Coordinates of N, CA and C in Angstrom, one line a residue:
X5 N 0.8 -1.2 0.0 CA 0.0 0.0 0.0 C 0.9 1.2 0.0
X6 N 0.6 2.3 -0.8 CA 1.8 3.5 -1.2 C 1.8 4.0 0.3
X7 N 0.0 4.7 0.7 CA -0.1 5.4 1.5 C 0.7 4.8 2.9
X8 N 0.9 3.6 3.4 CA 1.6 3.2 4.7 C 3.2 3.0 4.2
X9 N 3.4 3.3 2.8 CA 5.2 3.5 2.8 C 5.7 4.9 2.9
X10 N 4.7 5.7 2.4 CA 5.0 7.4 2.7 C 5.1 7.6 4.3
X11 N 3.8 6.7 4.5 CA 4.2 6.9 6.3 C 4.8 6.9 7.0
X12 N 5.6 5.4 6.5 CA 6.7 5.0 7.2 C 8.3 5.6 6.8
X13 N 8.4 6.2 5.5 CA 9.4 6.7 5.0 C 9.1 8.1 5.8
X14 N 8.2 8.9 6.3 CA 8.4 10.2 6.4 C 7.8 10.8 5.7
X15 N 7.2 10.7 4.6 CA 6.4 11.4 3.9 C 5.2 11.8 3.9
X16 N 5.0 12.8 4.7 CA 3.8 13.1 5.5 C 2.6 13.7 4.1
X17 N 3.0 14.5 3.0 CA 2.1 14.7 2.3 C 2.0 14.3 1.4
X18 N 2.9 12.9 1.0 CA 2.6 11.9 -0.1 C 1.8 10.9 0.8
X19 N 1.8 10.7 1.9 CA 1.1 9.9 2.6 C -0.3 10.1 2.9
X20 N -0.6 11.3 3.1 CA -2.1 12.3 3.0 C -2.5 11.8 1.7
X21 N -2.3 12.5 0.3 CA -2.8 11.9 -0.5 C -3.1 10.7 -1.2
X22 N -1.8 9.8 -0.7 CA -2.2 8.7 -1.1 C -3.2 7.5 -0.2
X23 N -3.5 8.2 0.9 CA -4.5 7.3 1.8 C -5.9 7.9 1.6
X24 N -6.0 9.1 1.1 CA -6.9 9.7 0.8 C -7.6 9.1 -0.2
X25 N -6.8 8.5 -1.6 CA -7.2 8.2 -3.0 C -7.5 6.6 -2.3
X26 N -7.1 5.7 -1.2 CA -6.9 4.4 -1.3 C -8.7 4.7 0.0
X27 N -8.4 5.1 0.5 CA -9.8 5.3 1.3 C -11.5 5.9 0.5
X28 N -10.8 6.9 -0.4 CA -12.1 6.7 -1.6 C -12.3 5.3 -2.4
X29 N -11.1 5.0 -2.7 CA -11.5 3.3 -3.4 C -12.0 2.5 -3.3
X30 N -11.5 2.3 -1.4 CA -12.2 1.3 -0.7 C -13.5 1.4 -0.9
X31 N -14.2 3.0 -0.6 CA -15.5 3.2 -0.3 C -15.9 2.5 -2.0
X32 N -15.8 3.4 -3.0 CA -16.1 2.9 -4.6 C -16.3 1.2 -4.5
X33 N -15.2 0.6 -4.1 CA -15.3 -0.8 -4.8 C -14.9 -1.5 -3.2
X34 N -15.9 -1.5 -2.4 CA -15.9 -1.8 -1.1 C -14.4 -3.0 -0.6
X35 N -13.8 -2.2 0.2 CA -12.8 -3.6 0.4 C -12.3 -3.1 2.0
X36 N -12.9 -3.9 2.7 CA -12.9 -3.5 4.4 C -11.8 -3.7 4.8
X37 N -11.0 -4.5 4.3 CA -9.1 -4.5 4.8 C -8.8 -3.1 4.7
X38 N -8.7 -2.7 3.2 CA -8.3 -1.2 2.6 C -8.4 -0.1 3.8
X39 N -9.9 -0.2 4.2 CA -10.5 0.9 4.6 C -9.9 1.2 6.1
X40 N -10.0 -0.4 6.8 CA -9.3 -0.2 7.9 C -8.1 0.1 8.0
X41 N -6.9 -0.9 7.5 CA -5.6 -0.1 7.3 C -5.4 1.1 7.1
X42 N -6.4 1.8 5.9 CA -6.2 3.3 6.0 C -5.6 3.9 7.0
X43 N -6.8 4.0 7.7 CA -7.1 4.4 8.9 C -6.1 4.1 10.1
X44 N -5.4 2.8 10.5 CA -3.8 3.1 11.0 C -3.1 3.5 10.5
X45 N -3.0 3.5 9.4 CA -1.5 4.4 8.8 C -1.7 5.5 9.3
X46 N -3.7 6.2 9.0 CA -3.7 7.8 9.0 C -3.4 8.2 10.8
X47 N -3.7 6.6 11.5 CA -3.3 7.1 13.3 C -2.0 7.2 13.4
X48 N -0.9 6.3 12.5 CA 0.5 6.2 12.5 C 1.4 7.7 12.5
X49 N 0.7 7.9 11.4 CA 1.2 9.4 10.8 C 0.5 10.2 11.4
X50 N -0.4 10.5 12.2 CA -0.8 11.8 13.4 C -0.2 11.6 14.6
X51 N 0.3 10.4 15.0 CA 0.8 10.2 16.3 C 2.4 11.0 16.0
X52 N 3.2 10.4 14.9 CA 4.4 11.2 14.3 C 4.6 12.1 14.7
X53 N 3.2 12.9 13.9 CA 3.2 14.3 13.8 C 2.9 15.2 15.2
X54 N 2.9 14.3 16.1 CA 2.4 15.3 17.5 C 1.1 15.5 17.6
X55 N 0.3 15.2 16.5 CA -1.4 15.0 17.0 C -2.3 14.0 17.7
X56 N -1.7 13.7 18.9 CA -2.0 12.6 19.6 C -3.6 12.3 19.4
X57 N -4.2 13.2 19.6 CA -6.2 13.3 20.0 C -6.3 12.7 18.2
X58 N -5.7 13.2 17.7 CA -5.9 12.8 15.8 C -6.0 11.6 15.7
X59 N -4.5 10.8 16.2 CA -4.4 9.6 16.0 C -4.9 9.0 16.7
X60 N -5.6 9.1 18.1 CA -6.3 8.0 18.8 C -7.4 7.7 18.3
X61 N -8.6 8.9 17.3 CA -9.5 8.5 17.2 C -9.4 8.3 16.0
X62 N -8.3 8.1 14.9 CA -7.9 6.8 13.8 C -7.8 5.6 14.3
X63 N -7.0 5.4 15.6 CA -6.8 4.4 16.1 C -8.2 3.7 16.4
X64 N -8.9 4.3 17.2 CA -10.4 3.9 17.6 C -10.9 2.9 16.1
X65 N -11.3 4.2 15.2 CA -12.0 4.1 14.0 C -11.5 2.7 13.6
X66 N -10.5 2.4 13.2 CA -9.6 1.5 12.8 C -10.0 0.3 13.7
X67 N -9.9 0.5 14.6 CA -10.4 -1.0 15.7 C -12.1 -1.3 16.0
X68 N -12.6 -0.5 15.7 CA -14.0 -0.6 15.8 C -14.3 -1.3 14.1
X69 N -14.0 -0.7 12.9 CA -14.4 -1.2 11.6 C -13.8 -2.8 11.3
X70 N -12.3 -2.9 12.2 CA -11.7 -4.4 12.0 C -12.6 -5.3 13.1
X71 N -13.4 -5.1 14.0 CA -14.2 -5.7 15.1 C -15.6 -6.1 14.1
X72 N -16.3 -4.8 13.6 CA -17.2 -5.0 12.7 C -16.9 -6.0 11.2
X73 N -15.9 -6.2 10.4 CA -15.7 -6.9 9.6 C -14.3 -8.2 10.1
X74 N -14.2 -8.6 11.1 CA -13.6 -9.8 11.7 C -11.8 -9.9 11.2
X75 N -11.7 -8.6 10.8 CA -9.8 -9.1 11.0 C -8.9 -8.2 11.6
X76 N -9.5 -8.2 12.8 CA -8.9 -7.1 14.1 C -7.7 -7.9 14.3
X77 N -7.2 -9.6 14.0 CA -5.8 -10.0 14.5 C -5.1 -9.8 13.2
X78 N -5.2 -9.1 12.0 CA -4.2 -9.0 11.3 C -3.3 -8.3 11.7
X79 N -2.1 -8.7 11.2 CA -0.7 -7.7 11.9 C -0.7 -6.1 11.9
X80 N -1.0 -5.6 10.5 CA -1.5 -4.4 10.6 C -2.4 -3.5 11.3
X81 N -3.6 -4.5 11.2 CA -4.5 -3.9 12.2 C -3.9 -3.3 13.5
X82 N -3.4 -4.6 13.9 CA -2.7 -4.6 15.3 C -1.8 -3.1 16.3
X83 N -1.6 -2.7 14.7 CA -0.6 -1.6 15.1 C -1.8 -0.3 15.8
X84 N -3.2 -0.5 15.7 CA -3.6 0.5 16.2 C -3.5 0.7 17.7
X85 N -3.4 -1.1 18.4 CA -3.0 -0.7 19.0 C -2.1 0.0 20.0
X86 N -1.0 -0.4 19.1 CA 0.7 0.6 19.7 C 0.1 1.9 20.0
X87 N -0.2 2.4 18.6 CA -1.0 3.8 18.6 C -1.8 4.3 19.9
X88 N -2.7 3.7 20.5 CA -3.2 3.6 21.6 C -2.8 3.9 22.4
X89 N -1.7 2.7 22.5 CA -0.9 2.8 23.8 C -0.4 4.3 24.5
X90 N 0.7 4.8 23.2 CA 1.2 6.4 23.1 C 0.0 7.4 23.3
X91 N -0.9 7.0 23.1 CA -2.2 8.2 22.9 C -3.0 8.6 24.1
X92 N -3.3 6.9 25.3 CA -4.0 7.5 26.0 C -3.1 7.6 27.4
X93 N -4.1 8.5 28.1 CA -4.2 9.1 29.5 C -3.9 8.2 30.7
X94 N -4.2 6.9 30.5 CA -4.2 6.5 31.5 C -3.4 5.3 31.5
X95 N -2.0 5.5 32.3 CA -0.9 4.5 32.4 C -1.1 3.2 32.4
X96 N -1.9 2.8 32.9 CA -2.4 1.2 32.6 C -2.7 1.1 31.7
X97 N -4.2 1.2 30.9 CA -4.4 1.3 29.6 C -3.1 1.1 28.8
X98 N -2.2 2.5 28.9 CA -1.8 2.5 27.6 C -0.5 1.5 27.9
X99 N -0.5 0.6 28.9 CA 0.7 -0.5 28.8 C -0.5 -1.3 28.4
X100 N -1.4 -2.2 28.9 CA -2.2 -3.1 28.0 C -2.2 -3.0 26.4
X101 N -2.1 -1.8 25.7 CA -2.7 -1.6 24.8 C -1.7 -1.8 24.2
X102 N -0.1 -1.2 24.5 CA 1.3 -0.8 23.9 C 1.4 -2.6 23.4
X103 N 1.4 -3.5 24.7 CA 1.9 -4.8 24.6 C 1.2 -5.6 24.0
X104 N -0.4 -5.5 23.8 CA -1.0 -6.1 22.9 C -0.4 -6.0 21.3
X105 N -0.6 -5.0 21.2 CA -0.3 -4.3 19.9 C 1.7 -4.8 19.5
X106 N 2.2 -5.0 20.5 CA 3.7 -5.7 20.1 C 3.4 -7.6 20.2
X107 N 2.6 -7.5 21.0 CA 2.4 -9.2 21.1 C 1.6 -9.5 19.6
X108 N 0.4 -9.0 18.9 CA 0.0 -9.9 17.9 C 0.7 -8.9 16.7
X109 N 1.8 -8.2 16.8 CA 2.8 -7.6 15.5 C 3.4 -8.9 15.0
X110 N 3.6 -9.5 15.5 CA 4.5 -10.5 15.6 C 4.5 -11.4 14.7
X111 N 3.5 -11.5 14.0 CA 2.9 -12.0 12.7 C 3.2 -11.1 11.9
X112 N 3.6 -10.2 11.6 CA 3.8 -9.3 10.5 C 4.8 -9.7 9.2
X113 N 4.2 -9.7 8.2 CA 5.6 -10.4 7.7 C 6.4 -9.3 7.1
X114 N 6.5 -8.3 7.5 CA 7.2 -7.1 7.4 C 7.6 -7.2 9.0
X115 N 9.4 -6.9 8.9 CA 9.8 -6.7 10.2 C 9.7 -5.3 11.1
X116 N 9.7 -4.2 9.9 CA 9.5 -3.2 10.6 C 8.6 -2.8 11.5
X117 N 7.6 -3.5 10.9 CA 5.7 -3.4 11.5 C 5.9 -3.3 12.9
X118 N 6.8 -4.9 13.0 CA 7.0 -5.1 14.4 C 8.3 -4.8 15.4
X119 N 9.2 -4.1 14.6 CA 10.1 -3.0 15.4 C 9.4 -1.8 15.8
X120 N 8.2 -1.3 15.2 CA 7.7 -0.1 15.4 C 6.6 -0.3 16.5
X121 N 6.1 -1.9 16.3 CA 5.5 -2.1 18.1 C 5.8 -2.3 18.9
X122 N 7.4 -3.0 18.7 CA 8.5 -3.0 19.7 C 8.7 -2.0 20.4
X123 N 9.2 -1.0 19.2 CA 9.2 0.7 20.1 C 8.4 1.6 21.1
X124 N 7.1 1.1 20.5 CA 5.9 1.8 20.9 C 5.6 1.0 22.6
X125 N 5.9 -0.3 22.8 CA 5.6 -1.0 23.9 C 6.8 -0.4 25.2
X126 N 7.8 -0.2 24.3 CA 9.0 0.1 25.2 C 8.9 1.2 25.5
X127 N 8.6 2.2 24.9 CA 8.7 3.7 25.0 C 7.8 3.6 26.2
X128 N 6.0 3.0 26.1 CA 5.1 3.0 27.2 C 5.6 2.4 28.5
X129 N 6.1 1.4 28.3 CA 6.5 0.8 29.9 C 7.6 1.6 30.0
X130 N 8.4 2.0 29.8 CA 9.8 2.6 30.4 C 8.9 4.1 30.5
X131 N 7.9 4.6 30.3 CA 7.5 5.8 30.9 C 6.5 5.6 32.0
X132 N 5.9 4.0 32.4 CA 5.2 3.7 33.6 C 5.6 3.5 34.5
X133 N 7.5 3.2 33.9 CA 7.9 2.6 35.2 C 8.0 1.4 35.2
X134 N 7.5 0.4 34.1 CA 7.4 -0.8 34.0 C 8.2 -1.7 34.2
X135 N 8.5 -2.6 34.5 CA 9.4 -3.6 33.8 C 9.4 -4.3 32.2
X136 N 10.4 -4.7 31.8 CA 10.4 -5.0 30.2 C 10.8 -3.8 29.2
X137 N 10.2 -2.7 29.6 CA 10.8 -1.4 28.9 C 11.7 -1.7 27.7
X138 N 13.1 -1.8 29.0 CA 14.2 -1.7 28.2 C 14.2 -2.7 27.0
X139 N 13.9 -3.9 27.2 CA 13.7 -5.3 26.4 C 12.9 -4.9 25.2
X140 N 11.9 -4.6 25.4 CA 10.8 -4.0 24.2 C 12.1 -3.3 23.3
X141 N 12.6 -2.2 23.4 CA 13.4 -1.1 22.9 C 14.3 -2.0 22.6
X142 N 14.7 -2.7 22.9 CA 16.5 -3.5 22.6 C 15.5 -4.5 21.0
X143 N 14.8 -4.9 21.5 CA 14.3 -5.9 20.3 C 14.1 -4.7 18.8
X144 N 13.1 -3.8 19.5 CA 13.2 -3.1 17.9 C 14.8 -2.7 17.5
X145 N 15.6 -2.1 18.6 CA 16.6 -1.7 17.9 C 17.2 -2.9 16.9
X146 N 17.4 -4.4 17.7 CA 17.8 -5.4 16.8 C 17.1 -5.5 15.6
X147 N 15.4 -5.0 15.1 CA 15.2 -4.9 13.8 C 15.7 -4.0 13.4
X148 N 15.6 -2.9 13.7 CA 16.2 -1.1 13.4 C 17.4 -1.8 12.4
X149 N 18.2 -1.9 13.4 CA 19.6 -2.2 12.5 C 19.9 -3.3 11.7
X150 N 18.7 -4.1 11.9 CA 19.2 -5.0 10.8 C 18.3 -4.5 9.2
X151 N 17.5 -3.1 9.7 CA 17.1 -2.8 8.2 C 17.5 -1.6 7.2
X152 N 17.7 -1.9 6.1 CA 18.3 -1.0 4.8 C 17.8 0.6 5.3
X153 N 16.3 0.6 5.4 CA 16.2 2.0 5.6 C 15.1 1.7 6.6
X154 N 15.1 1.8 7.8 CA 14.4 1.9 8.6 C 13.0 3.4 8.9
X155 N 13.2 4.1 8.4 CA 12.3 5.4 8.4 C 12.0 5.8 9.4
X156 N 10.8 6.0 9.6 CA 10.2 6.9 10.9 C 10.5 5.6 12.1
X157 N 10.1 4.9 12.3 CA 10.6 3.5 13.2 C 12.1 4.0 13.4
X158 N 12.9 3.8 12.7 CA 14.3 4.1 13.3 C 14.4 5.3 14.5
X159 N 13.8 6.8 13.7 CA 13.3 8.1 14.1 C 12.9 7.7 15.6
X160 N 12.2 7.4 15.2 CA 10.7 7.0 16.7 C 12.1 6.4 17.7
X161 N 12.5 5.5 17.1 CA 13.1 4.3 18.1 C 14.1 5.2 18.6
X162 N 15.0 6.3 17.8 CA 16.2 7.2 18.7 C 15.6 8.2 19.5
X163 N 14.6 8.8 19.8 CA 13.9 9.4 20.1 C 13.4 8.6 21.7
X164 N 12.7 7.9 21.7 CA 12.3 6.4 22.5 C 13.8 6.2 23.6
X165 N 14.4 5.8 22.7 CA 15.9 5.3 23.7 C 16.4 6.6 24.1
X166 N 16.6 8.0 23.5 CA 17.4 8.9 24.4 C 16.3 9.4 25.1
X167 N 14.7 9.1 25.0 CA 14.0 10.1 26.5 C 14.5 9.2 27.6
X168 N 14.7 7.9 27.6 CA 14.5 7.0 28.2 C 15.7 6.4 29.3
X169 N 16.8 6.8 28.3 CA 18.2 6.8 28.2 C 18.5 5.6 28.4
X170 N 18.3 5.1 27.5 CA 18.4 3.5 26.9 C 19.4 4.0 25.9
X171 N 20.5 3.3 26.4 CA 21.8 3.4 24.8 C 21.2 2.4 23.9
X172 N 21.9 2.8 22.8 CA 21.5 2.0 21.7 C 23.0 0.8 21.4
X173 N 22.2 -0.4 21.7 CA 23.5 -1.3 22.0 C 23.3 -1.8 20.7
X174 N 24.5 -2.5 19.5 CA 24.7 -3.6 18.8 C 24.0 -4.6 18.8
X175 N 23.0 -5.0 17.9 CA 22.2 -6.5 18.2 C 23.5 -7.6 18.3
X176 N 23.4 -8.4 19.6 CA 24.0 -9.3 19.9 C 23.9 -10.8 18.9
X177 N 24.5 -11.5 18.6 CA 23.8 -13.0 18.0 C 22.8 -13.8 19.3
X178 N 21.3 -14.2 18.9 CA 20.7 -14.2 19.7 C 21.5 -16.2 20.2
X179 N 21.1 -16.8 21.4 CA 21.4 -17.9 21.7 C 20.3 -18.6 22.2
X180 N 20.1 -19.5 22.5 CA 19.1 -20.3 22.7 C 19.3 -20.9 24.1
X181 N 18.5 -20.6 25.5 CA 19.1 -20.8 26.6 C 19.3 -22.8 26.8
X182 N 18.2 -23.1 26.1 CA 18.4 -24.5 26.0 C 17.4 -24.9 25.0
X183 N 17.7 -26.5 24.6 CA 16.8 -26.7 23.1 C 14.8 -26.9 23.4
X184 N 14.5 -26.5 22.5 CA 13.2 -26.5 22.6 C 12.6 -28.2 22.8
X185 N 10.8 -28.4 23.4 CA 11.2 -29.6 23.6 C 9.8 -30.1 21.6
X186 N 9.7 -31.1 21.5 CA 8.9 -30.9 20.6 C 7.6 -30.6 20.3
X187 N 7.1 -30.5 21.7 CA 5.6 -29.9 21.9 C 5.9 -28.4 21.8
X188 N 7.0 -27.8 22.1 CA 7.3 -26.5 21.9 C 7.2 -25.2 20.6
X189 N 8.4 -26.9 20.2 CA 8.2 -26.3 18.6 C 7.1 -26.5 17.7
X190 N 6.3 -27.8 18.0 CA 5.0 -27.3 17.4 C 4.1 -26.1 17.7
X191 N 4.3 -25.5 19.2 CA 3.5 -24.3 19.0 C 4.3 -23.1 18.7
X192 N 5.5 -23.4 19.0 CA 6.6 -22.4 17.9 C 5.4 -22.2 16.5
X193 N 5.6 -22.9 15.6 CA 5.5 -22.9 14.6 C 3.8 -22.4 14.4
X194 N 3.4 -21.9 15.0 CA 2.2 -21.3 15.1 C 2.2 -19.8 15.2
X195 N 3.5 -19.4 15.8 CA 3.2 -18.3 16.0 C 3.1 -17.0 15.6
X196 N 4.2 -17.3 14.3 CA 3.6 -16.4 13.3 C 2.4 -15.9 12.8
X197 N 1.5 -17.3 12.8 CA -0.1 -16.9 12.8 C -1.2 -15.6 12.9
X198 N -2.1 -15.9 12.9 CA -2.8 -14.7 13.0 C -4.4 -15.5 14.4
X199 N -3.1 -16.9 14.6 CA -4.3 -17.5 15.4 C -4.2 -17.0 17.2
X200 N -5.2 -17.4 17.6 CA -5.2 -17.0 19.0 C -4.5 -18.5 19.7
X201 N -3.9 -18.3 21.2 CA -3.6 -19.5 21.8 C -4.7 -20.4 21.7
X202 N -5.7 -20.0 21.8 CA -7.5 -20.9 22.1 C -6.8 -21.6 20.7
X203 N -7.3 -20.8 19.9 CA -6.9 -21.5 18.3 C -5.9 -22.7 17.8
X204 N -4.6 -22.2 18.9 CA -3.6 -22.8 18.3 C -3.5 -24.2 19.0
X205 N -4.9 -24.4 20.5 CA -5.0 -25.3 21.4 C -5.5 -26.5 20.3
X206 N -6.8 -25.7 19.7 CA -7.9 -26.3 18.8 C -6.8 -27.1 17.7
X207 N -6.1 -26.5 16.9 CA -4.8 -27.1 16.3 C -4.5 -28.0 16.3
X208 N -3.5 -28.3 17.6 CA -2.6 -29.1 18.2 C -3.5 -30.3 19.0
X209 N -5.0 -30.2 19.1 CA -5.8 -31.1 20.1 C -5.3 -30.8 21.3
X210 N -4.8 -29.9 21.9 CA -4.6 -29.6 23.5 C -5.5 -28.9 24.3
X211 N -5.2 -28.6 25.1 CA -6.0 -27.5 26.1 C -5.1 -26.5 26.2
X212 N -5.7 -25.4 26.5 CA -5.4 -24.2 26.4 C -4.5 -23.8 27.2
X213 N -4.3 -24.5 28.5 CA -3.4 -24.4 29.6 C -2.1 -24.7 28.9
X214 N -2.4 -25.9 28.1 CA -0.9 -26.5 27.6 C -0.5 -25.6 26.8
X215 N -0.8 -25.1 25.9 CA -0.8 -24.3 25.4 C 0.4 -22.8 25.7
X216 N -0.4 -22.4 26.4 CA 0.1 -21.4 27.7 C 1.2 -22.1 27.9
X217 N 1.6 -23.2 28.9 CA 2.6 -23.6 29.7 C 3.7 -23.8 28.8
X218 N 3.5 -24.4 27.0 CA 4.3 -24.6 26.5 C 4.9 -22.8 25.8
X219 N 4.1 -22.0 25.8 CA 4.6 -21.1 25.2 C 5.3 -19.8 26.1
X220 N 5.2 -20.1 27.6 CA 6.1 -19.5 28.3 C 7.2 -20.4 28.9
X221 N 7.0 -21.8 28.0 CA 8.4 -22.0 28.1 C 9.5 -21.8 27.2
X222 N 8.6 -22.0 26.2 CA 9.4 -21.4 24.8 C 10.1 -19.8 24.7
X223 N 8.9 -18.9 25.5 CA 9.5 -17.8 26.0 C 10.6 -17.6 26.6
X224 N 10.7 -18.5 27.4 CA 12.1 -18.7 28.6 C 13.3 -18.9 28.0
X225 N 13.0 -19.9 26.7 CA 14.5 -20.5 26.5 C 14.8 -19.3 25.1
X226 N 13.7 -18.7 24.8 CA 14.3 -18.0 23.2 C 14.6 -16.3 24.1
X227 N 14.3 -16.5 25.0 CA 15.0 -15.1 26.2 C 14.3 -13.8 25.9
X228 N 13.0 -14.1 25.6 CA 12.1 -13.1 24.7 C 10.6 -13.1 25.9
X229 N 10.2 -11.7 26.0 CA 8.8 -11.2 26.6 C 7.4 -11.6 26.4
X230 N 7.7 -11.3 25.0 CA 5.9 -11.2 23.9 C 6.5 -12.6 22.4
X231 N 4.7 -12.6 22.1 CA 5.2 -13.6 21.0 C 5.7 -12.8 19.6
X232 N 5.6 -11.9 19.9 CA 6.4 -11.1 18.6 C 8.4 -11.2 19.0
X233 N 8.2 -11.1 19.8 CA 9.8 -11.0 20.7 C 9.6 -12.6 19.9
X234 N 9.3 -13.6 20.4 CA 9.4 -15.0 19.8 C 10.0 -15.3 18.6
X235 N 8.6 -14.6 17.7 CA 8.7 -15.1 16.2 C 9.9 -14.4 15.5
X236 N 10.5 -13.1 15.7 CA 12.0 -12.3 15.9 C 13.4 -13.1 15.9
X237 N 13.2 -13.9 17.3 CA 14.2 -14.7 18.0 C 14.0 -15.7 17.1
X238 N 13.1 -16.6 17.2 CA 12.8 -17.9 16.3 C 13.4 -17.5 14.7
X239 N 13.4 -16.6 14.7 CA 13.3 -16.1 12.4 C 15.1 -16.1 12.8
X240 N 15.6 -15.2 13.6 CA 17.0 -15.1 14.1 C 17.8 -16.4 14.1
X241 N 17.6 -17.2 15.0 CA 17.8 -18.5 15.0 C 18.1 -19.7 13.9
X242 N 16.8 -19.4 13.1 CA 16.7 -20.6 11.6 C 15.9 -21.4 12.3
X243 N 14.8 -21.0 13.4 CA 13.8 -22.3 14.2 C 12.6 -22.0 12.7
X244 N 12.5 -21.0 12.3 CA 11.5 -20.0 11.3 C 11.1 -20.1 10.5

C-alpha cells in the first residue's frame, strides 16, 4: 500500500494523499481491509506528527471497523494498537494496549511493522515505570539495525531510547538458553499466525493451559517477553 510506505518513509504529504485516493477506493469498490488499514497508517502518521487526539481517534475508528468486519488480529490492524498505547491518559491502559499491539505484531511479515511495536511497547512501559521497557526497545533496535532504511521506526526508536536513556546497543547474535522440547516447537510454529492461543490449542488437540505452559516455556529458552519478541528470535535463530 503507497499510503503506509510514505508513512513509514516520512512522507507526510505523499502519505495524506495517497491514503486519501486508497480510502475513496475502498468506499467505490468496497474492500474492508483497505478501509481499515487506511485508517492506521492515517493514526501512525498523526501520532508522528504530534497529534496525539488525531491519531487515537484513527486508532479507535480502525479498531472498531476491523471488530465490525472480523480481522482485528491481522498484523496491521494490530498496530492501532501501539497507537493507543502512546495516545492514552491513562498509564495502565496505555501499557495493555502498547503490549497487545507488540504481542499480535509478531505476525507481521514485514519486520518493521513489528520493530515499530516494539518501540511503541518500550517507549510506554519505560514511561510507567514498567518492567520490560528496556527489552521491548533492545528488540526493535535489533530490527532497526538489521534494516536498509528503517524510516520513521528508526526516528521514533532514537527518540524512545534517548527520552529513556536507553543506549543504543549492537544487536548481539541471539542464543538459545536451552533446546526446545517438541511440543514447543509445534506451537513455535504457530506463532507467526494470526491465530489466538485458544486456536492454536484447537490445532494441536490440547487445552489451552498446555498451550500457555508450553509457550512461556518457549518464551524462557528463546529469552524473549511477547510472542512477537518470539517469532524475531525464532526467524534469528533458523527455528522459522
Amino acid at each position: 500500500m503507497a499510503g503506509g510506505t510514505f508513512v513509514t518513509a516520512g512522507l507526510p504529504d505523499d502519505a495524506a494523499e495517497a491514503l486519501d485516493l486508497a480510502a475513496t477506493l475502498a468506499e467505490e469498490e468496497p474492500d474492508h481491509f483497505v478501509a481499515v488499514v487506511t485508517e492506521v497508517f492515517r493514526a501512525i502518521g498523526a501520532v508522528e506528527a504530534g497529534d496525539r487526539h488525531g491519531a487515537a481517534a484513527h486508532a479507535r475508528r480502525a479498531l472498531a471497523a476491523a471488530d465490525r468486519f472480523g480481522n482485528h488480529h491481522a498484523p496491521l490492524v494490530t498496530l492501532a494498537h501501539s497507537v493507543l498505547g502512546r495516545t492514552t491518559d491513562e498509564p495502565a491502559d496505555g501499557v495493555a494496549a502498547a503490549l497487545l499491539g507488540a504481542e499480535e505484531a509478531g505476525t507481521s511479515p514485514r519486520n518493521l511493522f513489528l520493530g515499530y511495536a516494539e518501540a511503541c511497547a518500550g517507549d510506554v512501559l519505560c514511561a510507567a515505570g514498567e518492567p520490560g521497557g528496556p527489552d521491548h526497545l533492545a528488540a526493535a533496535r535489533a530490527i532497526v539495525d538489521a534494516a536498509p532504511d528503517p524510516g520513521i521506526v528508526g526516528t521514533y526508536l532514537e527518540r524512545a531510547e534517548a527520552r529513556h536513556r536507553v543506549a543504543a546497543t549492537p544487536a548481539t547474535a541471539p542464543e538459545l538458553v536451552e533446546p526446545l522440547t517438541d511440543r514447543e516447537t509445534a506451537v513455535l510454529r504457530y506463532l507467526p499466525s494470526t491465530l489466538s492461543q485458544r486456536e492454536i490449542a484447537g490445532e494441536l488437540y490440547v487445552s489451552l493451559n498446555t498451550v500457555k505452559t508450553h509457550a512461556s516455556g518457549l518464551y524462557r529458552k528463546l529469552g524473549v517477553a511477547s510472542r512477537g519478541q518470539a517469532v524475531q528470535r525464532a526467524r534469528e535463530l533458523g527455528l522459522l
